[in-house]
Amino acid sequence: MTESLDLAGIGIGPFNLSLAAQLDSIAGPEVRFFDRKPQFAWHPGMMLPGVELQTSFLKDLVMATNPTSPWSFIAYLVAHKRFYEFLNADFEAVPRREFARYLAWVAENLPTLHFGREVREVSFDGEFFKLSFDSEERLARNLSLGVGLAPHIPAWAEPVMGDRAFHSSEAAYILDNIEGRRIMVVGGGQSGAEIVLNLLLNAPAGTEISWISRRPNFQPLDDTPFTNELFTPNYVERFHALAEPRRRATVAHQKLAGDGISTSTLCAIYRRLYELRHLSVEGPQTNLLPHREVLDLAQEGDEMRFVMRNGFDGGIETLDADALVLATGYSFALPECLSPLGERLALDENGLPRLAADFSIQWDGPADCRIFALNAGRFSHGIAEPQLSLMAWRSAMIVNALMGQRHFDLEHPAHFMYWTGEDNRAQPAGASALRA
Ligand SMILES: Cc1cc2nc3c(=O)[nH]c(=O)nc-3n(C[C@H](O)[C@H](O)[C@H](O)COP(=O)(O)OP(=O)(O)OC[C@H]3O[C@@H](n4cnc5c(N)ncnc54)[C@H](O)[C@@H]3O)c2cc1C
């Protein structure tokens, strides 16, 4: 066993990568990050041709709190000698492939990252966390859990998962060779839309694509200024201070702020449908089925029969298909490797870890041994949690907590929006007429 670490990171997706990049600028803490994958890869199973980032490239790993870091997206462009060409390309949205290459470049260059190392088990000996790998162990004072989200498979789909039914996280490997003429895509978010567009562009004539969404229509991401205020540290701090039931209710109302379809993808789908219908272009047939909820799925041989409720007219409908793509999203679950700590972690009534403002899980261990959880706080820190938007700020919060000092200056002035009466009282005298 080698010397103990100040922090061990489990998983190296963009979120722990951001923390590693922020820590790279700080002398002192001994940190290491581990991932089971052989090398960095950002959602490779959804890297379909033409897919775009839904976030500004300025919301990169570091920029928002550490603009002079060598690990910014701009630094990547300069290092790869494509700064001017990138500007001239004038992308409305950055290709996801480009952002993935940026992330991989940072991952290749940070010395604290170790790939091909799955954390099998984490226990606590009263002073240190002990991380067990296949053939070694490491001790660490603090952990940062960056294991991402698990694909969500609805209960009705579980019995059919396999060759002809798969989650969107595997789409790039399977979509081109999908078996079956009638393909059902379930899910009205960005992944569902990207898969439908891909099929509309590539599936041969004679294919029938059905697209189901529980939402009342195929709805756009709300990317307007006041909605984007939900993706600011100011909002996250106010949100975290709310009572738990109120947070859940708030998140339920904010679906389209984080999980709608990019307008460019909606337009591309609509234009392709137009070409196929009116301009004599050969391609697949389409059934667009918004406001449908799948109630049941029966399998007979290779055929699947879906039973759905139509939320528009209240009717019950059935539809047959040969293949199923589930674009049904992802959710957080505590990873298996933390089981030895299970009883000691404070969980909410839905089994999710209770997170303090600094993203550490509340537990019964010593206060200076923390488990920071990234991407686990949709219901504690709000809808920005699973997005890239605030990763640089969240990492800076965690660095400050780890260092026990204000290494990053995260103070911010009062905002336009008075989320609470407190916000109103914080305004300069005369700036607001609101009586709280
Ligand atoms: C297709 C897709 C596109 C997206 N596009 C955007 C976007 O444009 N804008 C935006 O804001 N957000 C986007 N998101 C949301 C979010 O940015 C990503 O999901 C992001 O990858 C989350 O990062 P993460 O670090 O939490 O997890 P992940 O990227 O999932 O990484 C987790 C890592 O943990 C590793 N791991 C897990 N368990 C262990 C273990 N026991 N030991 C070692 N390693 C382990 C895994 O191998 C994996 O590499 C997108 C999400 C998806 C699915």
PDB file of N, CA and C and ligand atoms in Angstrom, residues 9-18 33-47 51-56 59 94 96 99 103 114-122 131-133 145-150 167-169 190-191 194 231 258 262 329-330 332 335-338 374-376 384-391 394, ligand 1:
ATOM      1  N   GLY A   9     -10.530  10.149  -6.292  1.00  0.00           N
ATOM      2  CA  GLY A   9     -11.730  10.310  -7.114  1.00  0.00           C
ATOM      3  C   GLY A   9     -12.107   8.974  -7.728  1.00  0.00           C
ATOM      4  N   ILE A  10     -13.390   8.619  -7.617  1.00  0.00           N
ATOM      5  CA  ILE A  10     -13.875   7.366  -8.224  1.00  0.00           C
ATOM      6  C   ILE A  10     -14.660   7.740  -9.477  1.00  0.00           C
ATOM      7  N   GLY A  11     -14.161   7.299 -10.634  1.00  0.00           N
ATOM      8  CA  GLY A  11     -14.781   7.648 -11.912  1.00  0.00           C
ATOM      9  C   GLY A  11     -14.136   8.896 -12.500  1.00  0.00           C
ATOM     10  N   ILE A  12     -13.886   8.845 -13.818  1.00  0.00           N
ATOM     11  CA  ILE A  12     -13.341  10.042 -14.502  1.00  0.00           C
ATOM     12  C   ILE A  12     -14.212  10.343 -15.707  1.00  0.00           C
ATOM     13  N   GLY A  13     -15.358  10.922 -15.442  1.00  0.00           N
ATOM     14  CA  GLY A  13     -16.149  11.554 -16.495  1.00  0.00           C
ATOM     15  C   GLY A  13     -15.804  13.033 -16.459  1.00  0.00           C
ATOM     16  N   PRO A  14     -16.554  13.879 -17.166  1.00  0.00           N
ATOM     17  CA  PRO A  14     -16.245  15.307 -17.160  1.00  0.00           C
ATOM     18  C   PRO A  14     -16.213  15.920 -15.749  1.00  0.00           C
ATOM     19  N   PHE A  15     -17.018  15.367 -14.811  1.00  0.00           N
ATOM     20  CA  PHE A  15     -17.160  16.074 -13.531  1.00  0.00           C
ATOM     21  C   PHE A  15     -15.953  15.883 -12.630  1.00  0.00           C
ATOM     22  N   ASN A  16     -15.490  14.647 -12.465  1.00  0.00           N
ATOM     23  CA  ASN A  16     -14.255  14.471 -11.705  1.00  0.00           C
ATOM     24  C   ASN A  16     -13.059  15.008 -12.491  1.00  0.00           C
ATOM     25  N   LEU A  17     -13.162  14.980 -13.824  1.00  0.00           N
ATOM     26  CA  LEU A  17     -12.067  15.553 -14.639  1.00  0.00           C
ATOM     27  C   LEU A  17     -11.941  17.047 -14.343  1.00  0.00           C
ATOM     28  N   SER A  18     -13.074  17.716 -14.193  1.00  0.00           N
ATOM     29  CA  SER A  18     -13.058  19.136 -13.859  1.00  0.00           C
ATOM     30  C   SER A  18     -12.384  19.349 -12.497  1.00  0.00           C
ATOM     31  N   PHE A  33      -7.207  10.097  -9.275  1.00  0.00           N
ATOM     32  CA  PHE A  33      -8.543   9.760  -9.773  1.00  0.00           C
ATOM     33  C   PHE A  33      -8.452   8.440 -10.537  1.00  0.00           C
ATOM     34  N   PHE A  34      -9.503   7.616 -10.432  1.00  0.00           N
ATOM     35  CA  PHE A  34      -9.471   6.272 -11.020  1.00  0.00           C
ATOM     36  C   PHE A  34     -10.719   6.027 -11.855  1.00  0.00           C
ATOM     37  N   ASP A  35     -10.532   5.367 -13.010  1.00  0.00           N
ATOM     38  CA  ASP A  35     -11.681   4.978 -13.824  1.00  0.00           C
ATOM     39  C   ASP A  35     -11.462   3.569 -14.350  1.00  0.00           C
ATOM     40  N   ARG A  36     -12.560   2.839 -14.463  1.00  0.00           N
ATOM     41  CA  ARG A  36     -12.452   1.452 -14.948  1.00  0.00           C
ATOM     42  C   ARG A  36     -12.161   1.399 -16.448  1.00  0.00           C
ATOM     43  N   LYS A  37     -12.531   2.451 -17.193  1.00  0.00           N
ATOM     44  CA  LYS A  37     -12.319   2.424 -18.644  1.00  0.00           C
ATOM     45  C   LYS A  37     -10.820   2.453 -18.970  1.00  0.00           C
ATOM     46  N   PRO A  38     -10.428   1.897 -20.118  1.00  0.00           N
ATOM     47  CA  PRO A  38      -8.995   1.914 -20.457  1.00  0.00           C
ATOM     48  C   PRO A  38      -8.490   3.324 -20.776  1.00  0.00           C
ATOM     49  N   GLN A  39      -9.393   4.185 -21.231  1.00  0.00           N
ATOM     50  CA  GLN A  39      -9.008   5.577 -21.514  1.00  0.00           C
ATOM     51  C   GLN A  39     -10.262   6.450 -21.436  1.00  0.00           C
ATOM     52  N   PHE A  40     -10.057   7.773 -21.450  1.00  0.00           N
ATOM     53  CA  PHE A  40     -11.217   8.665 -21.323  1.00  0.00           C
ATOM     54  C   PHE A  40     -12.096   8.562 -22.565  1.00  0.00           C
ATOM     55  N   ALA A  41     -13.402   8.500 -22.356  1.00  0.00           N
ATOM     56  CA  ALA A  41     -14.348   8.549 -23.481  1.00  0.00           C
ATOM     57  C   ALA A  41     -15.642   9.150 -22.957  1.00  0.00           C
ATOM     58  N   TRP A  42     -16.157  10.172 -23.652  1.00  0.00           N
ATOM     59  CA  TRP A  42     -17.363  10.861 -23.171  1.00  0.00           C
ATOM     60  C   TRP A  42     -18.586  10.322 -23.913  1.00  0.00           C
ATOM     61  N   HIS A  43     -19.410   9.567 -23.235  1.00  0.00           N
ATOM     62  CA  HIS A  43     -20.614   8.954 -23.797  1.00  0.00           C
ATOM     63  C   HIS A  43     -20.393   8.485 -25.243  1.00  0.00           C
ATOM     64  N   PRO A  44     -19.428   7.570 -25.463  1.00  0.00           N
ATOM     65  CA  PRO A  44     -19.146   7.137 -26.842  1.00  0.00           C
ATOM     66  C   PRO A  44     -20.349   6.476 -27.512  1.00  0.00           C
ATOM     67  N   GLY A  45     -21.219   5.854 -26.717  1.00  0.00           N
ATOM     68  CA  GLY A  45     -22.379   5.167 -27.292  1.00  0.00           C
ATOM     69  C   GLY A  45     -23.438   6.107 -27.852  1.00  0.00           C
ATOM     70  N   MET A  46     -23.299   7.416 -27.593  1.00  0.00           N
ATOM     71  CA  MET A  46     -24.243   8.383 -28.166  1.00  0.00           C
ATOM     72  C   MET A  46     -23.518   9.367 -29.092  1.00  0.00           C
ATOM     73  N   MET A  47     -22.287   8.998 -29.518  1.00  0.00           N
ATOM     74  CA  MET A  47     -21.548   9.907 -30.398  1.00  0.00           C
ATOM     75  C   MET A  47     -21.984   9.663 -31.849  1.00  0.00           C
ATOM     76  N   VAL A  51     -23.936  15.299 -33.817  1.00  0.00           N
ATOM     77  CA  VAL A  51     -24.527  15.708 -32.533  1.00  0.00           C
ATOM     78  C   VAL A  51     -23.784  16.916 -31.953  1.00  0.00           C
ATOM     79  N   GLU A  52     -24.545  17.751 -31.256  1.00  0.00           N
ATOM     80  CA  GLU A  52     -23.997  19.037 -30.789  1.00  0.00           C
ATOM     81  C   GLU A  52     -24.126  19.192 -29.274  1.00  0.00           C
ATOM     82  N   LEU A  53     -23.248  20.054 -28.741  1.00  0.00           N
ATOM     83  CA  LEU A  53     -23.283  20.401 -27.323  1.00  0.00           C
ATOM     84  C   LEU A  53     -24.525  21.253 -27.056  1.00  0.00           C
ATOM     85  N   GLN A  54     -25.154  21.051 -25.907  1.00  0.00           N
ATOM     86  CA  GLN A  54     -26.324  21.875 -25.564  1.00  0.00           C
ATOM     87  C   GLN A  54     -25.926  23.032 -24.643  1.00  0.00           C
ATOM     88  N   THR A  55     -24.627  23.215 -24.461  1.00  0.00           N
ATOM     89  CA  THR A  55     -24.124  24.192 -23.497  1.00  0.00           C
ATOM     90  C   THR A  55     -23.046  25.037 -24.172  1.00  0.00           C
ATOM     91  N   SER A  56     -22.835  26.242 -23.680  1.00  0.00           N
ATOM     92  CA  SER A  56     -21.746  27.073 -24.225  1.00  0.00           C
ATOM     93  C   SER A  56     -20.398  26.416 -23.937  1.00  0.00           C
ATOM     94  N   LYS A  59     -18.522  27.109 -20.756  1.00  0.00           N
ATOM     95  CA  LYS A  59     -18.807  26.373 -19.516  1.00  0.00           C
ATOM     96  C   LYS A  59     -17.988  25.081 -19.539  1.00  0.00           C
ATOM     97  N   VAL A  94     -21.300  23.858 -30.474  1.00  0.00           N
ATOM     98  CA  VAL A  94     -20.052  23.127 -30.718  1.00  0.00           C
ATOM     99  C   VAL A  94     -20.361  21.641 -30.958  1.00  0.00           C
ATOM    100  N   ARG A  96     -20.349  17.850 -30.483  1.00  0.00           N
ATOM    101  CA  ARG A  96     -19.998  17.084 -29.262  1.00  0.00           C
ATOM    102  C   ARG A  96     -18.676  16.360 -29.436  1.00  0.00           C
ATOM    103  N   PHE A  99     -15.939  18.694 -28.340  1.00  0.00           N
ATOM    104  CA  PHE A  99     -15.854  18.850 -26.885  1.00  0.00           C
ATOM    105  C   PHE A  99     -15.292  17.574 -26.256  1.00  0.00           C
ATOM    106  N   LEU A 103     -12.033  17.191 -23.831  1.00  0.00           N
ATOM    107  CA  LEU A 103     -12.004  16.488 -22.540  1.00  0.00           C
ATOM    108  C   LEU A 103     -10.920  15.409 -22.550  1.00  0.00           C
ATOM    109  N   HIS A 114      -5.786   7.856 -13.429  1.00  0.00           N
ATOM    110  CA  HIS A 114      -5.392   6.470 -13.700  1.00  0.00           C
ATOM    111  C   HIS A 114      -6.566   5.723 -14.312  1.00  0.00           C
ATOM    112  N   PHE A 115      -6.385   5.241 -15.530  1.00  0.00           N
ATOM    113  CA  PHE A 115      -7.454   4.502 -16.219  1.00  0.00           C
ATOM    114  C   PHE A 115      -7.202   2.994 -16.099  1.00  0.00           C
ATOM    115  N   GLY A 116      -8.237   2.235 -16.420  1.00  0.00           N
ATOM    116  CA  GLY A 116      -8.132   0.778 -16.316  1.00  0.00           C
ATOM    117  C   GLY A 116      -8.075   0.332 -14.865  1.00  0.00           C
ATOM    118  N   ARG A 117      -8.666   1.127 -13.957  1.00  0.00           N
ATOM    119  CA  ARG A 117      -8.625   0.791 -12.529  1.00  0.00           C
ATOM    120  C   ARG A 117     -10.024   0.915 -11.949  1.00  0.00           C
ATOM    121  N   GLU A 118     -10.693  -0.189 -11.824  1.00  0.00           N
ATOM    122  CA  GLU A 118     -12.041  -0.187 -11.256  1.00  0.00           C
ATOM    123  C   GLU A 118     -11.968  -0.225  -9.737  1.00  0.00           C
ATOM    124  N   VAL A 119     -12.692   0.683  -9.096  1.00  0.00           N
ATOM    125  CA  VAL A 119     -12.772   0.646  -7.634  1.00  0.00           C
ATOM    126  C   VAL A 119     -13.815  -0.403  -7.271  1.00  0.00           C
ATOM    127  N   ARG A 120     -13.376  -1.486  -6.630  1.00  0.00           N
ATOM    128  CA  ARG A 120     -14.272  -2.612  -6.313  1.00  0.00           C
ATOM    129  C   ARG A 120     -14.996  -2.391  -4.997  1.00  0.00           C
ATOM    130  N   GLU A 121     -14.284  -1.789  -4.040  1.00  0.00           N
ATOM    131  CA  GLU A 121     -14.889  -1.653  -2.715  1.00  0.00           C
ATOM    132  C   GLU A 121     -14.257  -0.480  -1.971  1.00  0.00           C
ATOM    133  N   VAL A 122     -15.099   0.213  -1.195  1.00  0.00           N
ATOM    134  CA  VAL A 122     -14.589   1.296  -0.351  1.00  0.00           C
ATOM    135  C   VAL A 122     -15.042   1.027   1.076  1.00  0.00           C
ATOM    136  N   LEU A 131      -9.676   2.134  -0.523  1.00  0.00           N
ATOM    137  CA  LEU A 131     -10.201   1.774  -1.837  1.00  0.00           C
ATOM    138  C   LEU A 131      -9.526   0.487  -2.284  1.00  0.00           C
ATOM    139  N   SER A 132     -10.351  -0.518  -2.628  1.00  0.00           N
ATOM    140  CA  SER A 132      -9.789  -1.790  -3.097  1.00  0.00           C
ATOM    141  C   SER A 132      -9.970  -1.894  -4.599  1.00  0.00           C
ATOM    142  N   PHE A 133      -8.855  -2.172  -5.291  1.00  0.00           N
ATOM    143  CA  PHE A 133      -8.864  -2.424  -6.739  1.00  0.00           C
ATOM    144  C   PHE A 133      -8.618  -3.914  -6.927  1.00  0.00           C
ATOM    145  N   LEU A 145     -16.918  11.238  -5.526  1.00  0.00           N
ATOM    146  CA  LEU A 145     -17.660  10.215  -6.248  1.00  0.00           C
ATOM    147  C   LEU A 145     -18.139  10.807  -7.565  1.00  0.00           C
ATOM    148  N   GLY A 146     -17.537  10.354  -8.676  1.00  0.00           N
ATOM    149  CA  GLY A 146     -17.920  10.894  -9.987  1.00  0.00           C
ATOM    150  C   GLY A 146     -18.254   9.761 -10.938  1.00  0.00           C
ATOM    151  N   VAL A 147     -19.158   8.882 -10.494  1.00  0.00           N
ATOM    152  CA  VAL A 147     -19.439   7.662 -11.256  1.00  0.00           C
ATOM    153  C   VAL A 147     -20.549   7.841 -12.281  1.00  0.00           C
ATOM    154  N   GLY A 148     -21.078   9.041 -12.406  1.00  0.00           N
ATOM    155  CA  GLY A 148     -22.096   9.300 -13.423  1.00  0.00           C
ATOM    156  C   GLY A 148     -23.452   8.720 -13.032  1.00  0.00           C
ATOM    157  N   LEU A 149     -24.322   8.617 -14.030  1.00  0.00           N
ATOM    158  CA  LEU A 149     -25.684   8.138 -13.819  1.00  0.00           C
ATOM    159  C   LEU A 149     -25.848   6.795 -14.521  1.00  0.00           C
ATOM    160  N   ALA A 150     -26.808   6.014 -14.042  1.00  0.00           N
ATOM    161  CA  ALA A 150     -27.064   4.700 -14.664  1.00  0.00           C
ATOM    162  C   ALA A 150     -28.237   4.824 -15.636  1.00  0.00           C
ATOM    163  N   HIS A 167     -30.770   0.361 -24.647  1.00  0.00           N
ATOM    164  CA  HIS A 167     -30.845   1.747 -24.164  1.00  0.00           C
ATOM    165  C   HIS A 167     -30.057   2.658 -25.106  1.00  0.00           C
ATOM    166  N   SER A 168     -30.455   3.931 -25.145  1.00  0.00           N
ATOM    167  CA  SER A 168     -29.800   4.891 -26.048  1.00  0.00           C
ATOM    168  C   SER A 168     -28.293   4.986 -25.802  1.00  0.00           C
ATOM    169  N   SER A 169     -27.829   4.650 -24.590  1.00  0.00           N
ATOM    170  CA  SER A 169     -26.396   4.776 -24.299  1.00  0.00           C
ATOM    171  C   SER A 169     -25.547   3.846 -25.171  1.00  0.00           C
ATOM    172  N   GLN A 190     -33.503  14.912 -25.691  1.00  0.00           N
ATOM    173  CA  GLN A 190     -32.511  15.133 -26.748  1.00  0.00           C
ATOM    174  C   GLN A 190     -32.001  13.807 -27.331  1.00  0.00           C
ATOM    175  N   SER A 191     -31.766  12.808 -26.490  1.00  0.00           N
ATOM    176  CA  SER A 191     -31.234  11.540 -27.016  1.00  0.00           C
ATOM    177  C   SER A 191     -32.234  10.881 -27.953  1.00  0.00           C
ATOM    178  N   GLU A 194     -32.161  12.723 -31.228  1.00  0.00           N
ATOM    179  CA  GLU A 194     -30.954  12.458 -32.034  1.00  0.00           C
ATOM    180  C   GLU A 194     -31.041  11.089 -32.703  1.00  0.00           C
ATOM    181  N   PHE A 231     -29.158  28.047 -13.938  1.00  0.00           N
ATOM    182  CA  PHE A 231     -27.838  27.413 -14.060  1.00  0.00           C
ATOM    183  C   PHE A 231     -26.760  28.388 -13.588  1.00  0.00           C
ATOM    184  N   GLY A 258     -33.709  21.770 -18.584  1.00  0.00           N
ATOM    185  CA  GLY A 258     -32.486  20.981 -18.700  1.00  0.00           C
ATOM    186  C   GLY A 258     -32.621  19.816 -19.659  1.00  0.00           C
ATOM    187  N   SER A 262     -32.912  20.349 -28.433  1.00  0.00           N
ATOM    188  CA  SER A 262     -32.340  21.555 -29.062  1.00  0.00           C
ATOM    189  C   SER A 262     -33.197  21.943 -30.268  1.00  0.00           C
ATOM    190  N   GLY A 329     -33.560   8.062 -20.499  1.00  0.00           N
ATOM    191  CA  GLY A 329     -32.770   8.840 -19.551  1.00  0.00           C
ATOM    192  C   GLY A 329     -31.931   8.019 -18.597  1.00  0.00           C
ATOM    193  N   TYR A 330     -31.493   8.715 -17.548  1.00  0.00           N
ATOM    194  CA  TYR A 330     -30.524   8.157 -16.603  1.00  0.00           C
ATOM    195  C   TYR A 330     -30.933   8.593 -15.190  1.00  0.00           C
ATOM    196  N   PHE A 332     -29.463   8.619 -10.809  1.00  0.00           N
ATOM    197  CA  PHE A 332     -28.328   8.361  -9.907  1.00  0.00           C
ATOM    198  C   PHE A 332     -28.625   7.182  -8.997  1.00  0.00           C
ATOM    199  N   PRO A 335     -23.130   3.627  -6.054  1.00  0.00           N
ATOM    200  CA  PRO A 335     -22.482   2.469  -6.684  1.00  0.00           C
ATOM    201  C   PRO A 335     -22.258   1.341  -5.686  1.00  0.00           C
ATOM    202  N   GLU A 336     -22.248   0.158  -6.251  1.00  0.00           N
ATOM    203  CA  GLU A 336     -22.034  -1.075  -5.484  1.00  0.00           C
ATOM    204  C   GLU A 336     -20.799  -0.973  -4.571  1.00  0.00           C
ATOM    205  N   CYS A 337     -19.743  -0.339  -5.080  1.00  0.00           N
ATOM    206  CA  CYS A 337     -18.477  -0.326  -4.326  1.00  0.00           C
ATOM    207  C   CYS A 337     -18.613   0.398  -2.975  1.00  0.00           C
ATOM    208  N   LEU A 338     -19.661   1.207  -2.807  1.00  0.00           N
ATOM    209  CA  LEU A 338     -19.823   1.906  -1.520  1.00  0.00           C
ATOM    210  C   LEU A 338     -20.636   1.108  -0.505  1.00  0.00           C
ATOM    211  N   LEU A 374     -20.659  14.067  -7.021  1.00  0.00           N
ATOM    212  CA  LEU A 374     -20.903  14.924  -8.181  1.00  0.00           C
ATOM    213  C   LEU A 374     -21.967  14.256  -9.050  1.00  0.00           C
ATOM    214  N   ASN A 375     -22.932  15.025  -9.489  1.00  0.00           N
ATOM    215  CA  ASN A 375     -24.004  14.482 -10.331  1.00  0.00           C
ATOM    216  C   ASN A 375     -24.997  13.642  -9.543  1.00  0.00           C
ATOM    217  N   ALA A 376     -25.018  13.832  -8.216  1.00  0.00           N
ATOM    218  CA  ALA A 376     -25.944  13.063  -7.378  1.00  0.00           C
ATOM    219  C   ALA A 376     -27.013  13.978  -6.789  1.00  0.00           C
ATOM    220  N   ALA A 384     -29.250  21.940 -12.515  1.00  0.00           N
ATOM    221  CA  ALA A 384     -27.926  22.148 -13.122  1.00  0.00           C
ATOM    222  C   ALA A 384     -26.987  20.978 -12.802  1.00  0.00           C
ATOM    223  N   GLU A 385     -27.309  20.203 -11.767  1.00  0.00           N
ATOM    224  CA  GLU A 385     -26.390  19.165 -11.284  1.00  0.00           C
ATOM    225  C   GLU A 385     -25.922  18.196 -12.362  1.00  0.00           C
ATOM    226  N   PRO A 386     -26.851  17.612 -13.172  1.00  0.00           N
ATOM    227  CA  PRO A 386     -26.354  16.649 -14.174  1.00  0.00           C
ATOM    228  C   PRO A 386     -25.776  17.311 -15.425  1.00  0.00           C
ATOM    229  N   GLN A 387     -25.777  18.622 -15.500  1.00  0.00           N
ATOM    230  CA  GLN A 387     -25.313  19.330 -16.702  1.00  0.00           C
ATOM    231  C   GLN A 387     -23.861  19.800 -16.544  1.00  0.00           C
ATOM    232  N   LEU A 388     -23.252  20.122 -17.682  1.00  0.00           N
ATOM    233  CA  LEU A 388     -21.881  20.643 -17.656  1.00  0.00           C
ATOM    234  C   LEU A 388     -21.820  22.060 -17.072  1.00  0.00           C
ATOM    235  N   SER A 389     -22.942  22.768 -17.145  1.00  0.00           N
ATOM    236  CA  SER A 389     -22.975  24.222 -16.919  1.00  0.00           C
ATOM    237  C   SER A 389     -22.165  24.715 -15.723  1.00  0.00           C
ATOM    238  N   LEU A 390     -22.309  24.039 -14.580  1.00  0.00           N
ATOM    239  CA  LEU A 390     -21.696  24.574 -13.364  1.00  0.00           C
ATOM    240  C   LEU A 390     -20.547  23.709 -12.853  1.00  0.00           C
ATOM    241  N   MET A 391     -20.010  22.847 -13.734  1.00  0.00           N
ATOM    242  CA  MET A 391     -19.016  21.899 -13.203  1.00  0.00           C
ATOM    243  C   MET A 391     -17.768  22.623 -12.681  1.00  0.00           C
ATOM    244  N   ARG A 394     -18.723  24.003  -9.250  1.00  0.00           N
ATOM    245  CA  ARG A 394     -18.870  22.928  -8.254  1.00  0.00           C
ATOM    246  C   ARG A 394     -17.487  22.409  -7.836  1.00  0.00           C
TER     247      ARG A 394
HETATM  248  C1  LIG B   1     -25.399  11.704 -24.723  1.00  0.00           C
HETATM  249  C2  LIG B   1     -25.276  12.785 -23.693  1.00  0.00           C
HETATM  250  C3  LIG B   1     -24.987  14.078 -24.085  1.00  0.00           C
HETATM  251  C4  LIG B   1     -24.887  15.085 -23.136  1.00  0.00           C
HETATM  252  N1  LIG B   1     -24.663  16.351 -23.563  1.00  0.00           N
HETATM  253  C5  LIG B   1     -24.641  17.348 -22.658  1.00  0.00           C
HETATM  254  C6  LIG B   1     -24.485  18.708 -23.085  1.00  0.00           C
HETATM  255  O1  LIG B   1     -24.398  18.984 -24.280  1.00  0.00           O
HETATM  256  N2  LIG B   1     -24.462  19.676 -22.135  1.00  0.00           N
HETATM  257  C7  LIG B   1     -24.586  19.384 -20.809  1.00  0.00           C
HETATM  258  O2  LIG B   1     -24.548  20.308 -19.990  1.00  0.00           O
HETATM  259  N3  LIG B   1     -24.727  18.120 -20.376  1.00  0.00           N
HETATM  260  C8  LIG B   1     -24.771  17.096 -21.260  1.00  0.00           C
HETATM  261  N4  LIG B   1     -24.936  15.811 -20.822  1.00  0.00           N
HETATM  262  C9  LIG B   1     -25.058  15.569 -19.368  1.00  0.00           C
HETATM  263  C10 LIG B   1     -23.683  15.437 -18.631  1.00  0.00           C
HETATM  264  O3  LIG B   1     -22.831  16.460 -19.017  1.00  0.00           O
HETATM  265  C11 LIG B   1     -22.987  14.139 -18.908  1.00  0.00           C
HETATM  266  O4  LIG B   1     -23.805  13.044 -18.591  1.00  0.00           O
HETATM  267  C12 LIG B   1     -21.636  13.967 -18.188  1.00  0.00           C
HETATM  268  O5  LIG B   1     -20.928  12.955 -18.847  1.00  0.00           O
HETATM  269  C13 LIG B   1     -21.743  13.612 -16.714  1.00  0.00           C
HETATM  270  O6  LIG B   1     -20.449  13.437 -16.232  1.00  0.00           O
HETATM  271  P1  LIG B   1     -20.055  12.495 -15.010  1.00  0.00           P
HETATM  272  O7  LIG B   1     -18.608  12.771 -14.749  1.00  0.00           O
HETATM  273  O8  LIG B   1     -21.015  12.648 -13.894  1.00  0.00           O
HETATM  274  O9  LIG B   1     -20.308  10.972 -15.492  1.00  0.00           O
HETATM  275  P2  LIG B   1     -19.840  10.053 -16.695  1.00  0.00           P
HETATM  276  O10 LIG B   1     -19.459  10.858 -17.883  1.00  0.00           O
HETATM  277  O11 LIG B   1     -20.914   9.047 -16.863  1.00  0.00           O
HETATM  278  O12 LIG B   1     -18.529   9.315 -16.153  1.00  0.00           O
HETATM  279  C14 LIG B   1     -18.560   8.440 -15.052  1.00  0.00           C
HETATM  280  C15 LIG B   1     -17.310   7.570 -15.097  1.00  0.00           C
HETATM  281  O13 LIG B   1     -17.232   6.803 -13.897  1.00  0.00           O
HETATM  282  C16 LIG B   1     -16.624   5.547 -14.219  1.00  0.00           C
HETATM  283  N5  LIG B   1     -16.917   4.612 -13.106  1.00  0.00           N
HETATM  284  C17 LIG B   1     -18.130   4.271 -12.610  1.00  0.00           C
HETATM  285  N6  LIG B   1     -17.991   3.418 -11.569  1.00  0.00           N
HETATM  286  C18 LIG B   1     -16.668   3.230 -11.401  1.00  0.00           C
HETATM  287  C19 LIG B   1     -15.885   2.465 -10.472  1.00  0.00           C
HETATM  288  N7  LIG B   1     -16.450   1.732  -9.502  1.00  0.00           N
HETATM  289  N8  LIG B   1     -14.533   2.490 -10.583  1.00  0.00           N
HETATM  290  C20 LIG B   1     -13.943   3.253 -11.557  1.00  0.00           C
HETATM  291  N9  LIG B   1     -14.634   3.984 -12.457  1.00  0.00           N
HETATM  292  C21 LIG B   1     -15.982   3.982 -12.369  1.00  0.00           C
HETATM  293  C22 LIG B   1     -17.225   5.191 -15.559  1.00  0.00           C
HETATM  294  O14 LIG B   1     -16.415   4.270 -16.251  1.00  0.00           O
HETATM  295  C23 LIG B   1     -17.291   6.561 -16.256  1.00  0.00           C
HETATM  296  O15 LIG B   1     -16.145   6.788 -17.068  1.00  0.00           O
HETATM  297  C24 LIG B   1     -25.061  14.781 -21.746  1.00  0.00           C
HETATM  298  C25 LIG B   1     -25.362  13.482 -21.361  1.00  0.00           C
HETATM  299  C26 LIG B   1     -25.477  12.490 -22.323  1.00  0.00           C
HETATM  300  C27 LIG B   1     -25.859  11.094 -21.887  1.00  0.00           C
END
